[in-house]
Amino acid sequence: MASSGKAIRGRFAPTPSGRLHLGNAMTALLAWLQIRSAGGEIVLRLEDLDRQRCKPELASQLPGELKWLGLDWDEGPDVGGPHAPYEQSRRTAQYERILDELQRQGRLYPCYCSRADLQAAASAPHGLDAEGPAYPGTCRKLTALERTERALRKTPSLRFAMNEEATYRFHDGIAGETTFAGASGGDFVVRRADGIVAYQLAVVADDIEMEITDVLRGWDLLDSTPRQLALYEALGSPPPRFAHSPLLLGGDGSRLSKRHGAVSLTELRDRFGVRPERLLGFFGMARRAVRPNRRDEGCGLGRRL
Ligand code: GLU
């Protein structure tokens, strides 16, 4: 790990939309090992912005699930700390300040595209990337009059305008030298039409304010990194060091996910009597991991390690 002279700070940033599964637990363990082995501090932050998907009872059980595994942290919703609150749903004022700043810079614009418009864009050749449909920039080109007309019919989302000329290069602690060229998936949403702040904006705002120096997270978020780097650049903050760790695969070869009913830590403990040390041993031997191909090698899921 490179040393910048700053205190090393990492974080766990789970989304309480389901019980933690083995994949989430392995990523949390790797982040914990990375930070604790360097004598650093860890923040637990609950990424509960999407009130429809996130459940308060899952959020309240999360700290206990991580503790059962043997992990600990220095700041978080349960222990407090200088950067409280540690639940994203309670940090709207912070995000609005950042949105105002980007608005002042002229980097945001309203987007009136419907889901159908976005799907049509996705079916165009090269229209899809691992982050979802690449946005073709339709609403970026609207005139003031067109915006006024559309605003009468639809509440817009807000998009961040990527710099099409930029190339984002960074050293990933696991993926190595990584390059994303061009607009990397196009202009992206920072606030949804229903007013909910989007993940990309919230995660960058929080990692800056919480002074996070090292982000270790799942490989599925590698494609989000150029967008986040563009936000760090616009906000004049140095980005953290990134490391994207391989994802665990289920028995059928697909990656574990809460939605696909991956067995949860709680179930392993309560139904099958599994001890945490057995899980730690299992992670040490895990072979069935997957990573999406790097963008510069072509996109898509499926390469086994
Ligand atoms: N909240 C995200 C998740 O649960 C992680 C975000 C991040 O680590 O940047 O997948």
mmCIF file of N, CA, C and O in Angstrom, residues 6 9 11 45 47 88 98 101-102 105 107 160-162 168 170 188 190 199-217 224-242 244:
data_model
loop_
_atom_site.group_PDB
_atom_site.id
_atom_site.type_symbol
_atom_site.label_atom_id
_atom_site.label_comp_id
_atom_site.label_asym_id
_atom_site.label_seq_id
_atom_site.Cartn_x
_atom_site.Cartn_y
_atom_site.Cartn_z
ATOM 1 N N LYS A 6 -0.978 10.413 5.194
ATOM 2 C CA LYS A 6 -2.263 10.574 5.887
ATOM 3 C C LYS A 6 -2.578 9.296 6.642
ATOM 4 O O LYS A 6 -2.123 8.220 6.264
ATOM 5 N N ARG A 9 -7.417 5.095 6.168
ATOM 6 C CA ARG A 9 -8.824 4.903 6.549
ATOM 7 C C ARG A 9 -9.571 4.158 5.449
ATOM 8 O O ARG A 9 -9.530 4.536 4.286
ATOM 9 N N ARG A 11 -13.303 1.599 4.636
ATOM 10 C CA ARG A 11 -14.714 1.543 5.061
ATOM 11 C C ARG A 11 -15.377 0.260 4.587
ATOM 12 O O ARG A 11 -14.958 -0.373 3.598
ATOM 13 N N ARG A 45 -20.441 2.356 7.079
ATOM 14 C CA ARG A 45 -21.435 3.303 6.551
ATOM 15 C C ARG A 45 -22.560 2.518 5.881
ATOM 16 O O ARG A 45 -22.291 1.634 5.056
ATOM 17 N N GLU A 47 -25.395 2.188 3.280
ATOM 18 C CA GLU A 47 -25.792 2.844 2.031
ATOM 19 C C GLU A 47 -27.269 2.541 1.777
ATOM 20 O O GLU A 47 -27.636 1.705 0.948
ATOM 21 N N GLN A 88 -26.581 6.810 4.982
ATOM 22 C CA GLN A 88 -26.716 7.754 3.867
ATOM 23 C C GLN A 88 -28.095 8.417 3.849
ATOM 24 O O GLN A 88 -28.228 9.561 3.431
ATOM 25 N N ILE A 98 -23.068 19.304 -2.294
ATOM 26 C CA ILE A 98 -22.184 18.884 -3.402
ATOM 27 C C ILE A 98 -22.899 19.106 -4.740
ATOM 28 O O ILE A 98 -22.293 19.558 -5.712
ATOM 29 N N GLU A 101 -22.647 22.666 -5.663
ATOM 30 C CA GLU A 101 -21.297 22.991 -6.135
ATOM 31 C C GLU A 101 -21.145 22.576 -7.614
ATOM 32 O O GLU A 101 -20.652 23.335 -8.440
ATOM 33 N N LEU A 102 -21.610 21.375 -7.938
ATOM 34 C CA LEU A 102 -21.484 20.898 -9.332
ATOM 35 C C LEU A 102 -22.392 21.721 -10.256
ATOM 36 O O LEU A 102 -22.037 21.994 -11.402
ATOM 37 N N GLN A 105 -20.727 24.841 -11.171
ATOM 38 C CA GLN A 105 -19.686 24.617 -12.189
ATOM 39 C C GLN A 105 -20.273 24.333 -13.566
ATOM 40 O O GLN A 105 -19.544 24.134 -14.523
ATOM 41 N N ARG A 107 -21.796 21.547 -14.385
ATOM 42 C CA ARG A 107 -21.556 20.149 -14.764
ATOM 43 C C ARG A 107 -22.837 19.307 -14.751
ATOM 44 O O ARG A 107 -22.796 18.135 -15.110
ATOM 45 N N PHE A 160 -24.687 14.176 -14.549
ATOM 46 C CA PHE A 160 -23.356 14.791 -14.525
ATOM 47 C C PHE A 160 -22.764 14.640 -15.924
ATOM 48 O O PHE A 160 -22.759 13.540 -16.487
ATOM 49 N N ALA A 161 -22.277 15.753 -16.483
ATOM 50 C CA ALA A 161 -21.711 15.721 -17.837
ATOM 51 C C ALA A 161 -20.253 15.258 -17.769
ATOM 52 O O ALA A 161 -19.405 15.946 -17.188
ATOM 53 N N MET A 162 -19.990 14.096 -18.344
ATOM 54 C CA MET A 162 -18.613 13.583 -18.388
ATOM 55 C C MET A 162 -17.834 14.356 -19.446
ATOM 56 O O MET A 162 -18.408 14.822 -20.435
ATOM 57 N N TYR A 168 -9.331 8.030 -17.993
ATOM 58 C CA TYR A 168 -9.118 7.809 -16.559
ATOM 59 C C TYR A 168 -8.201 6.614 -16.381
ATOM 60 O O TYR A 168 -8.515 5.515 -16.812
ATOM 61 N N PHE A 170 -5.840 4.589 -13.476
ATOM 62 C CA PHE A 170 -5.501 4.468 -12.059
ATOM 63 C C PHE A 170 -4.897 3.101 -11.817
ATOM 64 O O PHE A 170 -5.071 2.175 -12.616
ATOM 65 N N PHE A 188 -23.955 10.460 -16.345
ATOM 66 C CA PHE A 188 -24.675 9.569 -15.431
ATOM 67 C C PHE A 188 -25.532 10.354 -14.447
ATOM 68 O O PHE A 188 -25.304 11.541 -14.196
ATOM 69 N N VAL A 190 -27.021 11.704 -11.122
ATOM 70 C CA VAL A 190 -26.573 11.977 -9.752
ATOM 71 C C VAL A 190 -27.756 12.194 -8.807
ATOM 72 O O VAL A 190 -27.621 12.082 -7.606
ATOM 73 N N TYR A 199 -26.162 6.594 -6.146
ATOM 74 C CA TYR A 199 -24.994 5.964 -5.520
ATOM 75 C C TYR A 199 -23.687 6.694 -5.839
ATOM 76 O O TYR A 199 -22.896 6.991 -4.948
ATOM 77 N N GLN A 200 -23.447 6.987 -7.142
ATOM 78 C CA GLN A 200 -22.136 7.542 -7.541
ATOM 79 C C GLN A 200 -21.834 8.822 -6.779
ATOM 80 O O GLN A 200 -20.705 9.039 -6.330
ATOM 81 N N LEU A 201 -22.846 9.670 -6.652
ATOM 82 C CA LEU A 201 -22.606 10.947 -5.980
ATOM 83 C C LEU A 201 -22.437 10.748 -4.478
ATOM 84 O O LEU A 201 -21.516 11.293 -3.859
ATOM 85 N N ALA A 202 -23.323 9.937 -3.883
ATOM 86 C CA ALA A 202 -23.300 9.775 -2.433
ATOM 87 C C ALA A 202 -21.983 9.137 -1.983
ATOM 88 O O ALA A 202 -21.380 9.550 -0.993
ATOM 89 N N VAL A 203 -21.531 8.130 -2.744
ATOM 90 C CA VAL A 203 -20.331 7.407 -2.319
ATOM 91 C C VAL A 203 -19.098 8.326 -2.354
ATOM 92 O O VAL A 203 -18.265 8.305 -1.448
ATOM 93 N N VAL A 204 -19.026 9.177 -3.371
ATOM 94 C CA VAL A 204 -17.878 10.082 -3.472
ATOM 95 C C VAL A 204 -17.971 11.164 -2.385
ATOM 96 O O VAL A 204 -16.986 11.455 -1.693
ATOM 97 N N ALA A 205 -19.168 11.735 -2.218
ATOM 98 C CA ALA A 205 -19.343 12.770 -1.184
ATOM 99 C C ALA A 205 -18.936 12.215 0.179
ATOM 100 O O ALA A 205 -18.203 12.855 0.938
ATOM 101 N N ASP A 206 -19.375 11.000 0.481
ATOM 102 C CA ASP A 206 -19.085 10.420 1.802
ATOM 103 C C ASP A 206 -17.615 10.039 1.943
ATOM 104 O O ASP A 206 -17.012 10.257 2.991
ATOM 105 N N ASP A 207 -17.048 9.446 0.903
ATOM 106 C CA ASP A 207 -15.642 9.040 1.017
ATOM 107 C C ASP A 207 -14.739 10.268 1.182
ATOM 108 O O ASP A 207 -13.743 10.211 1.900
ATOM 109 N N ILE A 208 -15.111 11.387 0.559
ATOM 110 C CA ILE A 208 -14.320 12.619 0.762
ATOM 111 C C ILE A 208 -14.497 13.081 2.209
ATOM 112 O O ILE A 208 -13.533 13.292 2.934
ATOM 113 N N GLU A 209 -15.757 13.217 2.631
ATOM 114 C CA GLU A 209 -15.973 13.790 3.957
ATOM 115 C C GLU A 209 -15.453 12.875 5.069
ATOM 116 O O GLU A 209 -14.974 13.346 6.099
ATOM 117 N N MET A 210 -15.514 11.582 4.845
ATOM 118 C CA MET A 210 -15.064 10.651 5.888
ATOM 119 C C MET A 210 -13.559 10.355 5.787
ATOM 120 O O MET A 210 -13.047 9.477 6.462
ATOM 121 N N GLU A 211 -12.896 11.090 4.881
ATOM 122 C CA GLU A 211 -11.423 11.018 4.734
ATOM 123 C C GLU A 211 -10.928 9.599 4.465
ATOM 124 O O GLU A 211 -9.943 9.141 5.058
ATOM 125 N N ILE A 212 -11.651 8.923 3.569
ATOM 126 C CA ILE A 212 -11.292 7.545 3.230
ATOM 127 C C ILE A 212 -10.093 7.564 2.278
ATOM 128 O O ILE A 212 -10.123 8.235 1.246
ATOM 129 N N THR A 213 -9.056 6.813 2.630
ATOM 130 C CA THR A 213 -7.853 6.775 1.785
ATOM 131 C C THR A 213 -7.812 5.509 0.920
ATOM 132 O O THR A 213 -7.117 5.476 -0.095
ATOM 133 N N ASP A 214 -8.525 4.443 1.352
ATOM 134 C CA ASP A 214 -8.438 3.155 0.650
ATOM 135 C C ASP A 214 -9.810 2.521 0.532
ATOM 136 O O ASP A 214 -10.479 2.301 1.539
ATOM 137 N N VAL A 215 -10.200 2.241 -0.704
ATOM 138 C CA VAL A 215 -11.495 1.603 -0.962
ATOM 139 C C VAL A 215 -11.237 0.210 -1.511
ATOM 140 O O VAL A 215 -10.607 0.071 -2.560
ATOM 141 N N LEU A 216 -11.667 -0.813 -0.784
ATOM 142 C CA LEU A 216 -11.616 -2.162 -1.335
ATOM 143 C C LEU A 216 -13.063 -2.619 -1.439
ATOM 144 O O LEU A 216 -13.803 -2.585 -0.460
ATOM 145 N N ARG A 217 -13.497 -2.993 -2.620
ATOM 146 C CA ARG A 217 -14.885 -3.384 -2.834
ATOM 147 C C ARG A 217 -14.936 -4.419 -3.951
ATOM 148 O O ARG A 217 -13.912 -4.772 -4.527
ATOM 149 N N SER A 224 -17.643 1.506 -12.197
ATOM 150 C CA SER A 224 -18.118 2.773 -11.623
ATOM 151 C C SER A 224 -16.966 3.722 -11.364
ATOM 152 O O SER A 224 -17.167 4.924 -11.196
ATOM 153 N N THR A 225 -15.766 3.197 -11.312
ATOM 154 C CA THR A 225 -14.634 3.999 -10.851
ATOM 155 C C THR A 225 -14.359 5.224 -11.742
ATOM 156 O O THR A 225 -14.128 6.308 -11.201
ATOM 157 N N PRO A 226 -14.400 5.113 -13.092
ATOM 158 C CA PRO A 226 -14.132 6.339 -13.861
ATOM 159 C C PRO A 226 -15.144 7.445 -13.571
ATOM 160 O O PRO A 226 -14.790 8.624 -13.549
ATOM 161 N N ARG A 227 -16.382 7.070 -13.323
ATOM 162 C CA ARG A 227 -17.396 8.087 -12.996
ATOM 163 C C ARG A 227 -17.042 8.759 -11.675
ATOM 164 O O ARG A 227 -17.147 9.974 -11.524
ATOM 165 N N GLN A 228 -16.607 7.943 -10.749
ATOM 166 C CA GLN A 228 -16.261 8.502 -9.440
ATOM 167 C C GLN A 228 -15.003 9.359 -9.540
ATOM 168 O O GLN A 228 -14.907 10.416 -8.928
ATOM 169 N N LEU A 229 -14.051 8.923 -10.382
ATOM 170 C CA LEU A 229 -12.839 9.729 -10.574
ATOM 171 C C LEU A 229 -13.197 11.083 -11.186
ATOM 172 O O LEU A 229 -12.614 12.114 -10.821
ATOM 173 N N ALA A 230 -14.182 11.078 -12.089
ATOM 174 C CA ALA A 230 -14.608 12.350 -12.702
ATOM 175 C C ALA A 230 -15.215 13.269 -11.638
ATOM 176 O O ALA A 230 -15.000 14.487 -11.659
ATOM 177 N N LEU A 231 -15.938 12.694 -10.688
ATOM 178 C CA LEU A 231 -16.509 13.511 -9.608
ATOM 179 C C LEU A 231 -15.408 14.042 -8.684
ATOM 180 O O LEU A 231 -15.426 15.214 -8.299
ATOM 181 N N TYR A 232 -14.443 13.190 -8.332
ATOM 182 C CA TYR A 232 -13.326 13.664 -7.488
ATOM 183 C C TYR A 232 -12.622 14.843 -8.173
ATOM 184 O O TYR A 232 -12.297 15.846 -7.539
ATOM 185 N N GLU A 233 -12.420 14.677 -9.476
ATOM 186 C CA GLU A 233 -11.718 15.726 -10.231
ATOM 187 C C GLU A 233 -12.521 17.033 -10.185
ATOM 188 O O GLU A 233 -11.979 18.093 -9.892
ATOM 189 N N ALA A 234 -13.830 16.926 -10.444
ATOM 190 C CA ALA A 234 -14.668 18.137 -10.456
ATOM 191 C C ALA A 234 -14.695 18.794 -9.073
ATOM 192 O O ALA A 234 -14.774 20.013 -8.966
ATOM 193 N N LEU A 235 -14.625 17.984 -8.028
ATOM 194 C CA LEU A 235 -14.716 18.534 -6.671
ATOM 195 C C LEU A 235 -13.348 18.927 -6.109
ATOM 196 O O LEU A 235 -13.246 19.416 -4.981
ATOM 197 N N GLY A 236 -12.300 18.691 -6.906
ATOM 198 C CA GLY A 236 -10.953 19.100 -6.491
ATOM 199 C C GLY A 236 -10.411 18.299 -5.318
ATOM 200 O O GLY A 236 -9.630 18.809 -4.519
ATOM 201 N N SER A 237 -10.834 17.041 -5.194
ATOM 202 C CA SER A 237 -10.347 16.195 -4.092
ATOM 203 C C SER A 237 -9.542 15.035 -4.649
ATOM 204 O O SER A 237 -9.965 14.414 -5.632
ATOM 205 N N PRO A 238 -8.422 14.692 -4.019
ATOM 206 C CA PRO A 238 -7.684 13.528 -4.503
ATOM 207 C C PRO A 238 -8.489 12.259 -4.245
ATOM 208 O O PRO A 238 -9.104 12.132 -3.176
ATOM 209 N N PRO A 239 -8.538 11.344 -5.209
ATOM 210 C CA PRO A 239 -9.310 10.107 -4.982
ATOM 211 C C PRO A 239 -8.586 9.164 -4.033
ATOM 212 O O PRO A 239 -7.373 9.285 -3.849
ATOM 213 N N PRO A 240 -9.324 8.227 -3.430
ATOM 214 C CA PRO A 240 -8.656 7.206 -2.617
ATOM 215 C C PRO A 240 -7.929 6.217 -3.521
ATOM 216 O O PRO A 240 -8.082 6.247 -4.745
ATOM 217 N N ARG A 241 -7.145 5.304 -2.914
ATOM 218 C CA ARG A 241 -6.608 4.166 -3.679
ATOM 219 C C ARG A 241 -7.734 3.149 -3.789
ATOM 220 O O ARG A 241 -8.469 2.941 -2.819
ATOM 221 N N PHE A 242 -7.854 2.534 -4.948
ATOM 222 C CA PHE A 242 -8.919 1.553 -5.150
ATOM 223 C C PHE A 242 -8.352 0.149 -5.283
ATOM 224 O O PHE A 242 -7.254 -0.039 -5.821
ATOM 225 N N HIS A 244 -10.301 -3.679 -6.340
ATOM 226 C CA HIS A 244 -11.576 -4.360 -6.627
ATOM 227 C C HIS A 244 -11.342 -5.864 -6.556
ATOM 228 O O HIS A 244 -10.586 -6.414 -7.351
#
